[in-house]
Amino acid sequence: MTYILGIETSCDETAAAIVKDGTTIVSNVVASQIDSHKRFGGVVPEVASRHHVEQITLVIEQALTEAGLTPKQLDAVAVTEGPGLVGALLIGIQAAKAFAFAHQLPLIGVHHIAGHIYANALENPMEFPLLSLVISGGHTELIVMQQDGHFEKIGETRDDAAGEAYDKVARVLSLPYPGGPHIDRLAEQSDGAVEFPRVWLEEGSYDFSFSGLKSAVINYQHNLQQKGQEINPSHVAAGFQQSVVEVVVEKTRRAAEEYGVKQVIAAGGVAANKGLRSALEATFEKQGIPFYVPSLPLCTDNAAMIAAAGYSKLIAGERSDYAMNGRPGMPLTSWTRL
Amino acid sequence: MIWLGIDTSNTPLSVTLVDEGRVLIEHTDSFPSTHSVAAMPAIERIMKEAGITPNQLDAIAVAKGPGSYTGIRIGMTLAKTLAWSLEIPVYPVSSLAVLAAPGKWFSGITVSIMDARRQHVFAGVYQEQQPLLERHLAFDELLAFLHEQDQPVFWCGQDVQKFTEAIAASGFVSHFAGLAEQLPRASELVALAQHSEPAPDIHTLTPDYLRLTEAEVNWMKANE
Ligand SMILES: [Zn+2]
C-alpha cells in the first residue's frame, strides 16, 4: 500500500488529502476562502496567500487525523507546483518541503491540470488513449493522453477561460460571485433563450474563444437599455450557456472521434455545470464512448487529485527537490513523462 | 538544546543552528535570490554540514515580519510546518528587532528600517532592546518621533542608505551600522527568541505584516 499526502494551494482553496495507491481517497480536506473573497468580487492574490498561511498546517493535520494515519505511514508528499497564483502556490510548496524534510519523505511537484485529470482515477480506472476536457475558471483545454503521464494539448482558449466568461456574464446580470452556478441554475429554469453567436474559429481547430460571446451579451444588454427595455436574465443566461455548451460539446466530440479515444473525461470547476455535463453525457452515449465527470467535490480544486497525479510520478520514479519553485505559468507538456 | 533560526524577511537570507549558546553554523547572504527556491535547500545544507537530523531540533526561531509579504510568508510557512511536524515550539520574533540587534550596546536610540516605498518605511525604534515603536509609517513621521526622543540615533539595516540625505538633514547625532552589521543575522534572531515566549498555537501563527492588503484598505474606504 502506498499512501501519498497531497497539498494544493494554487488559488483560493487550502487543501490537503491522503490517497491510497493513487485510486482511493482516505481523507480529503478543503478549507475554502470564498467567503473572504466575495466582498472583493473575485480572488485577491495577497488575501489568498495570507489565508493559506493561516490554514496550511491545520488542513494537513486534519487530513492525517481523518485518515487515522501518522506521518510515518506516508510514502510521499505531492504538492501543486503550478500553474496558479504564484504567492498562493508558494505556501503549499514550502509546507510540502518542510513536511517532507521533517519526515524524510520523497517530494513530488504536480501540475494542477494534470491533477484535475487524475481526479478521475479516484472514481474510474483511466484507460488510454484518453481525451480530457479541462474546463474551469482558469482553463479551457482539450488534452489527449496516449498513455499514463503523457499529455498532448490539442486545443485551448485564445482569450477567456470558460469559467471566466461565466463570471463576467454573471456580473453583467448582477448575479453574485462566483457566477457560474447561478447562470447554470437560471438557464436550467428558463422558458426561453436569447440567440447569441457560436464561435467556431478556423475549420478543424480545437481552440476556443469566449470573449466575443461575452461582448455579445454586453451589447445585447446595452441595446435593450437604450430602447428603455428590461432584459430577462434567465433568457440571457440560457442563451449564453447554450452557445458555450454547443461549441464545447461539438469540439470535444470531434476530437474524441479523430483521436479514437477509449474514454472521455471532463475536469475542472466548470465540469460541474449541469447543462454542460448533461449535454456531454447525451452526446457520448450516442457515440458509444465512455464519458466520466468526477463528482462535485473532485471537480473543484482539491488535494486528493494532486495526490492521485503524484502517485503516477512516484511509481515512475520521478522526484522533485527542495529547490522546487512555484510555476504560475507551468505548461502541462513540461510535466509529460520523458 | 538545538535551535534552528530562519529569517527570509527581505532580500537577505539567514539560517542558523545554535546549540546551548554556541552558534554551530550560520548562512547569511544578501544577493537577490528567490527565497522560495533557496531557503529550504539552505536549511538542509547547514543541517547536513553540522550533522544535525530534523528530529534533533528542539526549537525554531523565525523572523515574523514585517518585510516583503512573500518573504515573511516563506519563512513563516517553513517554520510553522517544521515545528508542527517535529512537535517542537516555534518562537516568532520581530524582523525589525533582528535588524536592530547591532545596537544592543548602544546607550541612545536604535532604529532599524526597511524601505516600504513612497517615502514610507517599516521602522523599529528601540532603547536597551525594548521597542518604543514597531510599525509602518512615513519617514517624516519617524523623524518627528525621533526628535521627541532627543537622543543620539544608531541606524540599522541595508535600506538606511536610501535615506542618508534626509537623516543628515535631520540634524540628529547619528551612528550607522557597519558593513557586516547591516544584514539580519539568524543567530541574533535565536538570541532574541531565547528571551521571548513561544507561539501558544502553531496553527494560528501568522506573519506580522503590519499593513492591511490594498484590497482590504480600498474595501474599507468604500464601506465606511
Ligand atoms: Zn483548478
XYZ file of C-alpha atoms and ligand atoms in Angstrom:
563
model
C 0.000 0.000 0.000
C 1.217 3.447 -0.921
C -0.071 6.484 0.923
C 0.515 9.936 -0.544
C -0.186 13.222 1.178
C -1.412 15.764 -1.373
C -1.280 19.537 -0.832
C -2.992 22.127 -3.051
C -2.892 25.939 -2.643
C -2.888 27.220 -6.234
C -5.831 29.595 -5.831
C -8.326 30.191 -3.029
C -8.681 26.713 -1.507
C -6.236 25.436 1.090
C -6.412 21.680 0.698
C -4.739 18.517 1.954
C -5.671 14.898 1.312
C -4.350 11.387 1.652
C -4.804 8.926 -1.194
C -4.031 5.220 -1.194
C -2.418 3.661 -4.281
C -3.403 6.632 -6.428
C -7.016 5.500 -6.555
C -8.636 5.543 -3.105
C -9.368 8.654 -1.086
C -8.526 8.135 2.562
C -9.147 11.741 3.563
C -9.871 14.917 1.626
C -9.876 18.282 3.420
C -10.633 21.598 1.723
C -10.682 24.944 3.531
C -12.395 27.374 1.211
C -11.697 31.100 1.388
C -14.612 32.034 -0.825
C -16.448 33.998 1.880
C -13.394 36.164 2.357
C -13.056 36.985 -1.358
C -16.763 37.503 -2.060
C -16.704 41.091 -0.826
C -13.973 41.911 -3.376
C -15.911 40.298 -6.259
C -13.064 37.909 -7.062
C -9.954 36.270 -5.674
C -7.422 38.806 -4.370
C -4.000 37.087 -4.582
C -2.480 38.754 -1.485
C -5.555 37.927 0.595
C -5.467 34.331 -0.677
C -1.793 33.967 0.281
C -2.443 35.282 3.784
C -5.275 32.813 4.316
C -3.138 29.894 3.103
C -0.562 30.587 5.845
C -3.340 30.562 8.450
C -4.815 27.280 7.217
C -1.987 25.154 5.897
C -0.868 23.144 8.948
C -4.476 22.830 10.114
C -5.655 21.173 6.912
C -2.647 18.828 6.813
C -3.300 17.818 10.426
C -6.978 17.277 9.675
C -6.121 15.131 6.636
C -3.915 12.923 8.841
C -6.476 12.761 11.646
C -9.367 11.860 9.356
C -7.224 9.209 7.701
C -6.175 7.841 11.078
C -2.587 7.782 9.848
C 0.703 9.033 11.269
C 3.314 10.741 9.074
C 5.470 7.591 9.428
C 2.887 5.647 7.430
C 3.118 8.022 4.464
C 5.231 7.248 1.384
C 5.458 10.645 -0.304
C 4.278 14.249 -0.341
C 2.793 15.636 -3.566
C 2.141 19.345 -3.999
C 0.816 21.611 -6.740
C 3.836 23.193 -8.449
C 1.791 25.228 -10.970
C 0.004 26.781 -12.712
C -1.773 29.152 -10.330
C -1.260 32.303 -8.303
C 2.450 32.365 -7.528
C 2.145 33.675 -3.963
C -0.517 31.096 -3.201
C 1.428 28.205 -4.750
C 4.463 29.060 -2.621
C 2.673 28.362 0.651
C 1.753 24.817 -0.298
C 5.217 24.237 -1.747
C 7.095 25.483 1.353
C 4.814 23.454 3.616
C 5.329 20.360 1.466
C 9.118 20.818 1.548
C 9.163 21.282 5.333
C 6.873 18.302 5.928
C 8.857 16.095 3.537
C 12.143 17.146 5.164
C 10.862 16.672 8.725
C 9.681 13.145 7.947
C 12.313 12.347 5.292
C 9.747 11.643 2.565
C 10.069 11.970 -1.215
C 8.689 15.231 -2.621
C 6.734 15.392 -5.878
C 5.668 18.546 -7.726
C 2.360 18.147 -9.542
C 0.828 20.058 -12.447
C -2.551 21.404 -11.323
C -4.355 20.491 -14.558
C -2.845 17.008 -14.520
C -4.364 16.849 -11.027
C -7.801 17.720 -12.374
C -7.458 14.961 -14.977
C -6.256 12.363 -12.459
C -9.210 13.210 -10.192
C -10.995 10.728 -12.437
C -8.656 7.938 -11.355
C -10.244 8.249 -7.904
C -13.611 7.120 -9.290
C -12.965 5.191 -12.513
C -9.851 3.460 -13.845
C -8.280 5.618 -16.556
C -7.961 3.944 -19.966
C -5.714 5.202 -22.740
C -5.824 6.818 -25.224
C -7.984 9.272 -23.355
C -9.405 12.693 -24.141
C -9.819 15.205 -21.358
C -11.805 18.400 -21.485
C -10.330 20.654 -18.799
C -12.747 23.469 -18.139
C -12.501 25.853 -15.190
C -12.128 29.479 -14.148
C -8.564 29.471 -15.471
C -8.614 26.857 -18.226
C -10.448 25.586 -21.263
C -8.327 22.908 -22.901
C -8.611 19.663 -24.799
C -5.870 17.233 -23.851
C -5.085 13.855 -25.348
C -3.247 11.290 -23.225
C -1.880 8.424 -25.326
C -0.633 6.797 -22.112
C -0.227 7.399 -18.401
C 1.867 10.511 -17.716
C 1.771 11.793 -21.323
C -0.118 14.942 -22.252
C -0.734 16.498 -25.642
C -2.675 19.736 -25.734
C -4.724 19.803 -28.942
C -6.788 22.888 -28.201
C -7.107 25.743 -25.736
C -8.833 29.067 -25.263
C -7.345 32.022 -27.109
C -8.768 34.572 -24.684
C -11.019 33.978 -21.666
C -11.394 30.641 -19.940
C -14.981 29.373 -19.964
C -15.320 29.921 -16.205
C -14.055 33.481 -16.591
C -16.716 34.143 -19.257
C -19.363 32.761 -16.895
C -18.185 35.083 -14.117
C -18.152 38.120 -16.422
C -21.621 37.452 -17.808
C -22.869 36.858 -14.263
C -21.560 40.317 -13.364
C -23.482 41.812 -16.308
C -26.595 40.116 -14.932
C -25.749 41.376 -11.396
C -25.501 37.815 -10.093
C -23.347 37.175 -7.025
C -19.761 35.899 -7.304
C -18.933 33.188 -8.282
C -21.415 33.456 -11.127
C -21.160 30.061 -12.850
C -23.615 28.121 -10.677
C -26.147 30.993 -10.824
C -26.103 31.078 -14.641
C -26.400 27.300 -14.759
C -29.449 27.434 -12.453
C -31.131 30.319 -14.330
C -30.528 28.578 -17.664
C -31.982 25.325 -16.370
C -35.200 27.025 -15.237
C -35.555 29.336 -18.242
C -38.538 29.196 -20.606
C -36.662 30.826 -23.470
C -33.238 31.810 -24.713
C -31.663 34.781 -26.439
C -29.783 33.777 -29.594
C -26.058 34.500 -29.216
C -23.306 33.668 -31.760
C -21.247 30.444 -31.719
C -17.511 30.949 -32.152
C -16.022 28.035 -34.092
C -12.713 29.625 -35.252
C -10.934 28.065 -38.296
C -12.137 24.798 -39.667
C -10.730 21.851 -37.762
C -9.454 23.972 -34.891
C -9.860 22.665 -31.364
C -9.225 26.103 -29.875
C -11.885 28.160 -28.129
C -12.748 31.840 -27.874
C -15.255 33.237 -25.415
C -14.512 36.968 -25.346
C -16.731 37.663 -28.391
C -19.630 35.882 -26.750
C -19.151 37.920 -23.594
C -19.197 41.142 -25.711
C -22.350 39.968 -27.485
C -24.088 39.631 -24.114
C -22.952 43.114 -23.064
C -24.079 44.637 -26.406
C -27.446 42.927 -26.149
C -27.956 44.452 -22.709
C -26.920 47.945 -23.930
C -29.257 47.788 -26.913
C -32.233 46.925 -24.746
C -31.276 49.591 -22.218
C -31.181 52.254 -24.947
C -34.677 51.225 -26.014
C -35.709 51.509 -22.369
C -36.399 47.774 -22.132
C -35.511 45.396 -19.309
C -33.503 42.265 -20.061
C -34.749 38.868 -18.994
C -31.780 37.432 -17.054
C -32.951 33.824 -17.453
C -33.169 34.159 -21.224
C -29.716 35.733 -21.369
C -28.256 33.037 -19.099
C -29.856 30.278 -21.161
C -28.703 31.788 -24.465
C -25.148 32.256 -23.195
C -24.988 28.753 -21.766
C -26.363 27.206 -24.975
C -23.662 28.934 -27.006
C -20.861 27.768 -24.700
C -22.203 24.233 -24.408
C -22.809 23.734 -28.111
C -19.267 24.742 -29.105
C -17.545 22.895 -26.268
C -19.516 19.697 -26.773
C -19.082 19.657 -30.540
C -15.313 20.245 -30.414
C -14.929 17.593 -27.724
C -16.966 15.118 -29.796
C -14.910 15.742 -32.936
C -11.650 15.366 -31.033
C -12.788 12.113 -29.430
C -13.589 10.754 -32.868
C -10.408 11.957 -34.575
C -8.121 10.546 -31.874
C -10.118 7.334 -31.442
C -10.044 7.543 -27.671
C -11.327 4.865 -25.299
C -12.538 7.359 -22.724
C -13.571 10.994 -22.476
C -13.301 12.752 -19.153
C -14.238 16.244 -18.078
C -12.293 18.019 -15.355
C -12.246 21.368 -13.583
C -14.811 23.513 -11.818
C -16.997 24.206 -14.874
C -17.307 20.444 -15.446
C -19.737 20.604 -12.519
C -22.080 22.727 -14.668
C -25.287 20.705 -15.081
C -26.137 21.995 -18.570
C -22.679 21.134 -19.913
C -22.496 17.835 -18.114
C -25.824 16.530 -19.404
C -25.064 17.643 -22.965
C -21.705 15.812 -22.862
C -23.323 12.723 -21.342
C -26.017 12.608 -24.049
C -23.501 13.149 -26.854
C -21.075 10.420 -25.799
C -23.835 7.982 -25.015
C -24.875 8.370 -28.650
C -21.213 7.983 -29.729
C -20.758 4.899 -27.587
C -17.650 6.313 -25.860
C -17.474 6.071 -22.044
C -17.693 9.554 -20.560
C -16.878 10.475 -16.958
C -17.071 13.572 -14.807
C -15.751 13.445 -11.248
C -18.318 14.040 -8.531
C -18.625 17.688 -7.483
C -16.050 17.775 -4.632
C -13.475 16.288 -7.021
C -14.291 18.714 -9.872
C -13.401 21.784 -7.875
C -9.877 22.305 -6.529
C -8.846 19.648 -4.016
C -5.706 17.868 -2.884
C -6.850 14.280 -3.493
C -6.424 14.898 -7.217
C -2.885 16.183 -6.576
C -2.032 13.035 -4.611
C -3.557 10.872 -7.374
C -1.431 12.566 -10.051
C 1.593 12.432 -7.739
C 1.204 8.660 -7.488
C 1.722 8.350 -11.234
C 5.062 10.181 -10.859
C 6.071 8.294 -7.715
C 5.738 4.859 -9.298
C 7.598 6.138 -12.361
C 10.482 7.038 -10.017
C 10.277 10.784 -10.579
C 11.057 13.171 -7.710
C 11.326 16.909 -7.101
C 13.972 18.548 -4.931
C 13.915 21.232 -2.230
C 14.687 23.935 -4.810
C 11.207 23.492 -6.329
C 9.654 26.869 -7.074
C 6.063 27.856 -7.752
C 5.499 27.986 -11.514
C 2.497 30.234 -12.209
C 2.581 29.560 -15.962
C 3.763 25.941 -15.876
C 2.924 24.244 -19.208
C 1.293 20.830 -18.988
C 3.622 19.478 -21.643
C 6.573 20.175 -19.298
C 5.048 17.653 -16.907
C 4.955 14.923 -19.543
C 6.989 11.879 -18.609
C 10.172 11.579 -20.627
C 19.062 22.389 23.138
C 19.364 22.870 19.376
C 17.704 25.868 17.702
C 17.048 26.435 14.017
C 16.739 30.126 13.098
C 15.160 31.350 9.840
C 14.995 34.918 8.507
C 13.651 35.467 4.972
C 12.017 38.845 5.622
C 13.717 40.806 2.858
C 16.420 40.267 0.247
C 18.895 38.742 2.734
C 18.533 35.073 3.642
C 19.861 33.953 7.006
C 19.602 30.499 8.587
C 21.472 29.122 11.570
C 21.824 26.275 14.023
C 22.544 27.240 17.623
C 23.320 24.713 20.363
C 23.377 25.799 24.013
C 24.513 29.320 23.336
C 27.006 28.244 20.680
C 26.467 29.055 17.028
C 27.149 25.798 15.188
C 26.692 27.180 11.717
C 25.166 30.179 10.037
C 24.468 31.007 6.425
C 23.754 34.644 5.565
C 23.642 36.137 2.100
C 22.101 39.204 0.547
C 22.146 38.707 -3.178
C 18.753 38.837 -4.859
C 17.920 35.142 -4.849
C 14.459 33.663 -4.557
C 13.738 32.528 -1.021
C 11.107 30.115 -2.315
C 13.910 28.303 -4.122
C 16.872 28.890 -1.792
C 15.550 28.779 1.778
C 14.790 25.080 2.197
C 17.993 23.920 0.454
C 19.966 26.299 2.742
C 18.355 24.754 5.830
C 19.005 21.257 4.543
C 22.632 22.151 3.771
C 23.523 23.678 7.158
C 21.900 20.758 8.959
C 23.827 18.277 6.862
C 27.099 20.134 7.417
C 26.505 20.375 11.148
C 25.480 16.722 11.261
C 22.059 17.512 12.728
C 18.982 15.495 11.733
C 15.476 17.021 11.765
C 14.393 15.107 14.871
C 17.342 16.538 16.831
C 15.895 20.042 16.603
C 14.385 21.382 19.851
C 13.033 24.775 18.831
C 12.622 27.032 15.825
C 13.001 30.808 15.778
C 11.515 32.695 12.866
C 11.507 36.345 11.800
C 7.775 37.034 11.722
C 7.834 40.325 9.785
C 7.417 42.988 8.767
C 9.160 42.725 5.411
C 8.386 41.521 1.923
C 4.966 39.860 2.150
C 6.099 36.846 0.158
C 9.397 36.700 2.024
C 7.901 36.582 5.509
C 5.338 34.030 4.404
C 8.064 31.699 3.136
C 9.978 31.756 6.429
C 6.793 31.506 8.472
C 5.401 28.584 6.460
C 8.677 26.678 6.711
C 8.919 27.390 10.459
C 5.299 26.507 11.200
C 5.322 23.297 9.200
C 8.690 22.130 10.550
C 7.720 22.929 14.145
C 4.300 21.311 13.875
C 5.733 18.244 12.086
C 8.520 17.796 14.638
C 6.292 18.713 17.596
C 8.615 21.436 18.830
C 7.881 25.062 19.751
C 8.271 27.969 17.363
C 9.369 31.414 18.546
C 8.246 34.327 16.368
C 10.486 37.397 16.615
C 10.064 40.834 15.046
C 12.145 41.142 11.871
C 12.829 44.757 12.853
C 14.228 43.652 16.212
C 16.578 41.218 14.441
C 17.753 44.024 12.170
C 18.313 46.278 15.210
C 20.463 43.698 17.050
C 23.787 45.503 16.348
C 22.518 48.393 18.514
C 22.147 46.317 21.638
C 25.077 48.001 23.434
C 24.210 51.469 22.210
C 23.024 53.749 25.010
C 20.881 56.007 22.815
C 18.101 55.051 20.441
C 18.495 52.213 17.935
C 16.409 52.410 14.782
C 16.000 49.673 12.162
C 14.266 50.459 8.907
C 13.010 48.655 5.806
C 12.064 50.685 2.767
C 8.320 50.355 2.068
C 8.351 52.768 -0.907
C 6.537 56.084 -1.436
C 8.622 57.688 1.365
C 7.306 55.128 3.855
C 9.233 52.633 5.961
C 8.715 49.793 8.348
C 10.579 51.071 11.397
C 11.581 49.654 14.747
C 12.745 52.061 17.444
C 14.453 50.531 20.483
C 16.051 51.611 23.709
C 18.041 48.930 25.507
C 16.352 46.435 23.182
C 12.868 47.451 24.371
C 10.622 48.517 21.477
C 9.298 52.094 21.603
C 7.725 51.744 18.169
C 7.395 49.000 15.542
C 5.231 49.976 12.612
C 4.685 51.166 9.055
C 4.890 54.956 8.779
C 6.042 57.881 6.656
C 9.783 58.523 7.001
C 8.973 62.105 8.072
C 6.747 60.746 10.801
C 9.617 58.570 12.020
C 11.933 61.605 12.111
C 9.343 63.529 14.124
C 9.109 60.658 16.621
C 12.917 60.547 16.938
C 13.003 64.309 17.528
C 10.814 63.827 20.585
C 13.268 61.279 21.995
C 16.092 63.817 21.780
C 18.925 61.260 21.893
C 21.690 60.060 19.586
C 20.466 57.557 16.989
C 22.052 54.302 15.791
C 20.709 53.362 12.339
C 20.435 49.713 11.253
C 19.510 47.943 8.035
C 20.698 47.991 4.419
C 17.880 50.357 3.432
C 19.307 53.154 5.631
C 21.446 54.033 2.589
C 18.311 55.170 0.756
C 17.605 57.811 3.419
C 21.073 59.174 4.190
C 20.260 62.667 2.889
C 17.130 63.020 4.980
C 18.974 61.658 8.011
C 21.845 64.151 7.513
C 19.343 66.993 7.162
C 17.523 65.975 10.346
C 20.445 67.108 12.485
C 20.451 64.059 14.785
C 23.663 62.796 16.243
C 23.688 59.681 14.034
C 25.748 56.496 14.030
C 25.459 53.837 11.360
C 25.741 50.069 11.482
C 28.919 48.859 9.793
C 29.008 46.797 6.648
C 28.663 43.365 8.277
C 26.133 44.627 10.811
C 23.639 45.741 8.181
C 22.447 42.217 7.478
C 19.858 40.437 9.598
C 21.586 37.503 11.303
C 19.653 34.369 12.195
C 21.962 33.855 15.208
C 20.791 37.210 16.605
C 17.242 36.062 15.892
C 17.800 32.942 18.016
C 19.371 35.066 20.779
C 16.239 37.241 20.844
C 13.968 34.180 20.722
C 15.701 32.751 23.798
C 14.357 35.717 25.776
C 10.846 35.550 24.344
C 7.792 33.324 24.510
C 6.917 30.543 22.047
C 3.759 30.873 19.947
C 0.863 29.497 22.018
C -0.629 27.810 18.952
C 1.421 26.924 15.890
C -1.619 26.551 13.603
C -2.892 30.086 14.079
C 0.542 31.695 13.933
C 0.766 34.203 11.075
C 3.321 36.803 9.969
C 3.108 40.350 11.296
C 2.546 42.200 8.029
C 1.970 45.492 9.892
C -0.162 46.520 6.917
C -3.551 45.548 5.525
C -3.713 44.438 1.914
C -4.574 47.114 -0.654
C -7.847 45.323 -1.456
C -8.867 45.472 2.218
C -7.947 49.145 2.547
C -9.977 50.032 -0.564
C -12.885 47.911 0.595
C -12.906 49.618 3.992
C -12.816 53.060 2.362
C -15.728 52.133 0.098
C -17.743 50.775 3.022
C -17.120 53.495 5.577
Zn -8.329 24.027 -10.668
